[in-house]
Amino acid sequence: PDGIVYDYSAGFGQRLIGAMASKNNLQYIGVEPWIASFQNLNKLYRYIFHHHRCNIYNIGSEDFYQEDLNEKICLAFSSPPYFDTEIYCKEQTQCNLSSYEDYLNYWDKTCSNTSKMLKPNGYFIVNISEKYKDDLVTIASKYFNYDYELYLSYENDKNEPIIIMKK
């Protein structure tokens, strides 16, 4: 109740809707570098939820850090970009980086920033493709402690891991 949820890759708004629909009076903070998606998230929020428990920033998670959020976020949960698998636009703000090493550096900065804002014992959760899981978990383990994982199953027999970590 009354916690802060941070979505470090707000995307199309699924986690926004989930947080705002909660009866726990959550505050949602989301970051989204893609301008069109950022604008649509704000429209979605204002249209469906007519209150002020949501802040969406037009910035990437690798650059988002607010000192006033130090150790205040209860839960950080998202599905970050799948490097070169999901390319939605060609804006400079996108994580369509020139190399896999750049992608891993983006992820390291995201984890570092999130770690500073996450409460002690707060949860860091990532939904990612099996293809990138090991590399992303290795980096995230510098900042968070691995707890367990779940799998999302889709009708096409595709499974995606959801990694649960704690600060």
PDB file of C-alpha atoms in Angstrom, residues 35-160:
ATOM      1  CA  ILE A  35       8.484   9.947 -28.182  1.00  0.00           C
ATOM      2  CA  ALA A  36       5.338   8.424 -29.730  1.00  0.00           C
ATOM      3  CA  SER A  37       5.051   5.798 -26.999  1.00  0.00           C
ATOM      4  CA  PHE A  38       5.717   8.408 -24.284  1.00  0.00           C
ATOM      5  CA  GLN A  39       2.918  10.620 -25.663  1.00  0.00           C
ATOM      6  CA  ASN A  40       0.515   7.685 -25.919  1.00  0.00           C
ATOM      7  CA  LEU A  41       1.284   6.557 -22.351  1.00  0.00           C
ATOM      8  CA  ASN A  42       0.347  10.015 -21.089  1.00  0.00           C
ATOM      9  CA  LYS A  43      -2.893   9.994 -23.106  1.00  0.00           C
ATOM     10  CA  LEU A  44      -3.731   6.504 -21.856  1.00  0.00           C
ATOM     11  CA  TYR A  45      -3.120   7.459 -18.261  1.00  0.00           C
ATOM     12  CA  ARG A  46      -5.148  10.675 -18.410  1.00  0.00           C
ATOM     13  CA  TYR A  47      -8.029   9.030 -20.284  1.00  0.00           C
ATOM     14  CA  ILE A  48      -8.443   5.995 -18.036  1.00  0.00           C
ATOM     15  CA  PHE A  49      -7.215   7.219 -14.643  1.00  0.00           C
ATOM     16  CA  HIS A  50      -8.198  10.719 -13.641  1.00  0.00           C
ATOM     17  CA  HIS A  51      -5.844  11.167 -10.692  1.00  0.00           C
ATOM     18  CA  HIS A  52      -2.220  12.139 -10.161  1.00  0.00           C
ATOM     19  CA  ARG A  53      -0.390   8.994  -9.106  1.00  0.00           C
ATOM     20  CA  CYS A  54       1.581   8.643 -12.303  1.00  0.00           C
ATOM     21  CA  ASN A  55       4.751  10.260 -13.626  1.00  0.00           C
ATOM     22  CA  ILE A  56       6.095   9.291 -17.022  1.00  0.00           C
ATOM     23  CA  TYR A  57       9.419  10.653 -18.238  1.00  0.00           C
ATOM     24  CA  ASN A  58      10.646  10.871 -21.823  1.00  0.00           C
ATOM     25  CA  ILE A  59      14.094   9.471 -21.089  1.00  0.00           C
ATOM     26  CA  GLY A  60      15.866   6.116 -21.138  1.00  0.00           C
ATOM     27  CA  SER A  61      16.418   4.122 -17.964  1.00  0.00           C
ATOM     28  CA  GLU A  62      20.172   4.306 -18.451  1.00  0.00           C
ATOM     29  CA  ASP A  63      19.894   8.084 -17.925  1.00  0.00           C
ATOM     30  CA  PHE A  64      17.041   8.247 -15.393  1.00  0.00           C
ATOM     31  CA  TYR A  65      18.018   8.843 -11.788  1.00  0.00           C
ATOM     32  CA  GLN A  66      16.348  11.148  -9.296  1.00  0.00           C
ATOM     33  CA  GLU A  67      18.027  11.755  -5.965  1.00  0.00           C
ATOM     34  CA  ASP A  68      14.681  12.402  -4.268  1.00  0.00           C
ATOM     35  CA  LEU A  69      13.779   8.774  -5.081  1.00  0.00           C
ATOM     36  CA  ASN A  70      16.794   7.316  -3.253  1.00  0.00           C
ATOM     37  CA  GLU A  71      15.661   4.113  -1.544  1.00  0.00           C
ATOM     38  CA  LYS A  72      11.971   4.945  -2.076  1.00  0.00           C
ATOM     39  CA  ILE A  73      10.937   2.558  -4.846  1.00  0.00           C
ATOM     40  CA  CYS A  74       9.381  -0.704  -3.619  1.00  0.00           C
ATOM     41  CA  LEU A  75       9.246  -2.528  -6.927  1.00  0.00           C
ATOM     42  CA  ALA A  76      11.076  -2.046 -10.219  1.00  0.00           C
ATOM     43  CA  PHE A  77       9.577  -4.225 -12.944  1.00  0.00           C
ATOM     44  CA  SER A  78       9.802  -4.132 -16.698  1.00  0.00           C
ATOM     45  CA  SER A  79      10.613  -5.868 -19.932  1.00  0.00           C
ATOM     46  CA  PRO A  80      13.633  -4.059 -21.359  1.00  0.00           C
ATOM     47  CA  PRO A  81      14.480  -3.976 -25.065  1.00  0.00           C
ATOM     48  CA  TYR A  82      15.560  -7.273 -26.586  1.00  0.00           C
ATOM     49  CA  PHE A  83      18.623  -5.661 -28.194  1.00  0.00           C
ATOM     50  CA  ASP A  84      18.074  -6.235 -31.916  1.00  0.00           C
ATOM     51  CA  THR A  85      14.910  -8.356 -31.704  1.00  0.00           C
ATOM     52  CA  GLU A  86      12.234  -5.709 -31.137  1.00  0.00           C
ATOM     53  CA  ILE A  87      12.884  -2.502 -33.045  1.00  0.00           C
ATOM     54  CA  TYR A  88       9.912  -0.129 -32.896  1.00  0.00           C
ATOM     55  CA  CYS A  89      11.392   2.996 -34.415  1.00  0.00           C
ATOM     56  CA  LYS A  90      14.629   4.524 -35.590  1.00  0.00           C
ATOM     57  CA  GLU A  91      14.807   7.422 -33.104  1.00  0.00           C
ATOM     58  CA  GLN A  92      18.206   8.133 -31.577  1.00  0.00           C
ATOM     59  CA  THR A  93      16.612   7.542 -28.178  1.00  0.00           C
ATOM     60  CA  GLN A  94      16.035   3.851 -28.846  1.00  0.00           C
ATOM     61  CA  CYS A  95      18.178   1.035 -27.536  1.00  0.00           C
ATOM     62  CA  ASN A  96      19.027  -0.085 -31.070  1.00  0.00           C
ATOM     63  CA  LEU A  97      22.672   0.263 -30.208  1.00  0.00           C
ATOM     64  CA  SER A  98      25.514  -0.413 -32.568  1.00  0.00           C
ATOM     65  CA  SER A  99      26.875  -3.385 -30.656  1.00  0.00           C
ATOM     66  CA  TYR A 100      25.893  -5.967 -28.086  1.00  0.00           C
ATOM     67  CA  GLU A 101      28.548  -4.479 -25.790  1.00  0.00           C
ATOM     68  CA  ASP A 102      26.707  -1.114 -25.956  1.00  0.00           C
ATOM     69  CA  TYR A 103      23.478  -2.937 -25.089  1.00  0.00           C
ATOM     70  CA  LEU A 104      25.095  -4.525 -22.031  1.00  0.00           C
ATOM     71  CA  ASN A 105      26.470  -1.116 -20.986  1.00  0.00           C
ATOM     72  CA  TYR A 106      22.927   0.317 -21.285  1.00  0.00           C
ATOM     73  CA  TRP A 107      21.703  -2.497 -19.023  1.00  0.00           C
ATOM     74  CA  ASP A 108      24.484  -1.956 -16.475  1.00  0.00           C
ATOM     75  CA  LYS A 109      23.594   1.763 -16.217  1.00  0.00           C
ATOM     76  CA  THR A 110      19.894   0.873 -15.878  1.00  0.00           C
ATOM     77  CA  CYS A 111      20.633  -1.535 -13.033  1.00  0.00           C
ATOM     78  CA  SER A 112      22.954   0.938 -11.305  1.00  0.00           C
ATOM     79  CA  ASN A 113      20.412   3.769 -11.422  1.00  0.00           C
ATOM     80  CA  THR A 114      17.573   1.511 -10.308  1.00  0.00           C
ATOM     81  CA  SER A 115      19.605   0.103  -7.425  1.00  0.00           C
ATOM     82  CA  LYS A 116      20.093   3.576  -5.947  1.00  0.00           C
ATOM     83  CA  MET A 117      16.363   4.281  -6.045  1.00  0.00           C
ATOM     84  CA  LEU A 118      15.182   0.867  -4.814  1.00  0.00           C
ATOM     85  CA  LYS A 119      14.409   0.414  -1.110  1.00  0.00           C
ATOM     86  CA  PRO A 120      16.454  -2.087   0.875  1.00  0.00           C
ATOM     87  CA  ASN A 121      14.732  -5.447   0.317  1.00  0.00           C
ATOM     88  CA  GLY A 122      12.876  -3.939  -2.650  1.00  0.00           C
ATOM     89  CA  TYR A 123      12.250  -6.119  -5.683  1.00  0.00           C
ATOM     90  CA  PHE A 124      13.886  -5.802  -9.080  1.00  0.00           C
ATOM     91  CA  ILE A 125      12.039  -7.873 -11.673  1.00  0.00           C
ATOM     92  CA  VAL A 126      12.915  -8.339 -15.310  1.00  0.00           C
ATOM     93  CA  ASN A 127      10.967 -10.087 -18.083  1.00  0.00           C
ATOM     94  CA  ILE A 128      13.421 -10.860 -20.867  1.00  0.00           C
ATOM     95  CA  SER A 129      14.000 -13.241 -23.739  1.00  0.00           C
ATOM     96  CA  GLU A 130      15.782 -16.473 -22.878  1.00  0.00           C
ATOM     97  CA  LYS A 131      18.365 -15.401 -25.467  1.00  0.00           C
ATOM     98  CA  TYR A 132      19.597 -12.501 -23.278  1.00  0.00           C
ATOM     99  CA  LYS A 133      18.747 -13.854 -19.815  1.00  0.00           C
ATOM    100  CA  ASP A 134      22.188 -15.060 -18.706  1.00  0.00           C
ATOM    101  CA  ASP A 135      24.033 -11.876 -19.694  1.00  0.00           C
ATOM    102  CA  LEU A 136      21.423  -9.559 -18.154  1.00  0.00           C
ATOM    103  CA  VAL A 137      21.198 -11.544 -14.923  1.00  0.00           C
ATOM    104  CA  THR A 138      24.997 -11.565 -14.613  1.00  0.00           C
ATOM    105  CA  ILE A 139      25.055  -7.768 -14.806  1.00  0.00           C
ATOM    106  CA  ALA A 140      22.010  -7.294 -12.566  1.00  0.00           C
ATOM    107  CA  SER A 141      23.653  -9.557  -9.964  1.00  0.00           C
ATOM    108  CA  LYS A 142      26.227  -6.819  -9.358  1.00  0.00           C
ATOM    109  CA  TYR A 143      23.397  -4.744  -7.844  1.00  0.00           C
ATOM    110  CA  PHE A 144      20.703  -7.218  -6.757  1.00  0.00           C
ATOM    111  CA  ASN A 145      20.450 -10.695  -5.283  1.00  0.00           C
ATOM    112  CA  TYR A 146      18.891 -13.410  -7.414  1.00  0.00           C
ATOM    113  CA  ASP A 147      15.782 -14.814  -5.711  1.00  0.00           C
ATOM    114  CA  TYR A 148      13.936 -17.027  -8.221  1.00  0.00           C
ATOM    115  CA  GLU A 149      12.369 -17.058 -11.664  1.00  0.00           C
ATOM    116  CA  LEU A 150       9.022 -17.714 -13.240  1.00  0.00           C
ATOM    117  CA  TYR A 151       8.098 -18.291 -16.864  1.00  0.00           C
ATOM    118  CA  LEU A 152       5.438 -16.655 -19.003  1.00  0.00           C
ATOM    119  CA  SER A 153       3.980 -19.222 -21.354  1.00  0.00           C
ATOM    120  CA  TYR A 154       2.362 -18.268 -24.624  1.00  0.00           C
ATOM    121  CA  GLU A 155       0.056 -20.266 -26.889  1.00  0.00           C
ATOM    122  CA  ASN A 156       2.815 -20.677 -29.478  1.00  0.00           C
ATOM    123  CA  ASP A 157       4.916 -22.656 -26.938  1.00  0.00           C
ATOM    124  CA  LYS A 158       7.129 -19.636 -26.404  1.00  0.00           C
ATOM    125  CA  ASN A 159       8.322 -19.169 -22.822  1.00  0.00           C
ATOM    126  CA  GLU A 160       9.920 -16.038 -21.406  1.00  0.00           C
TER     127      GLU A 160
END
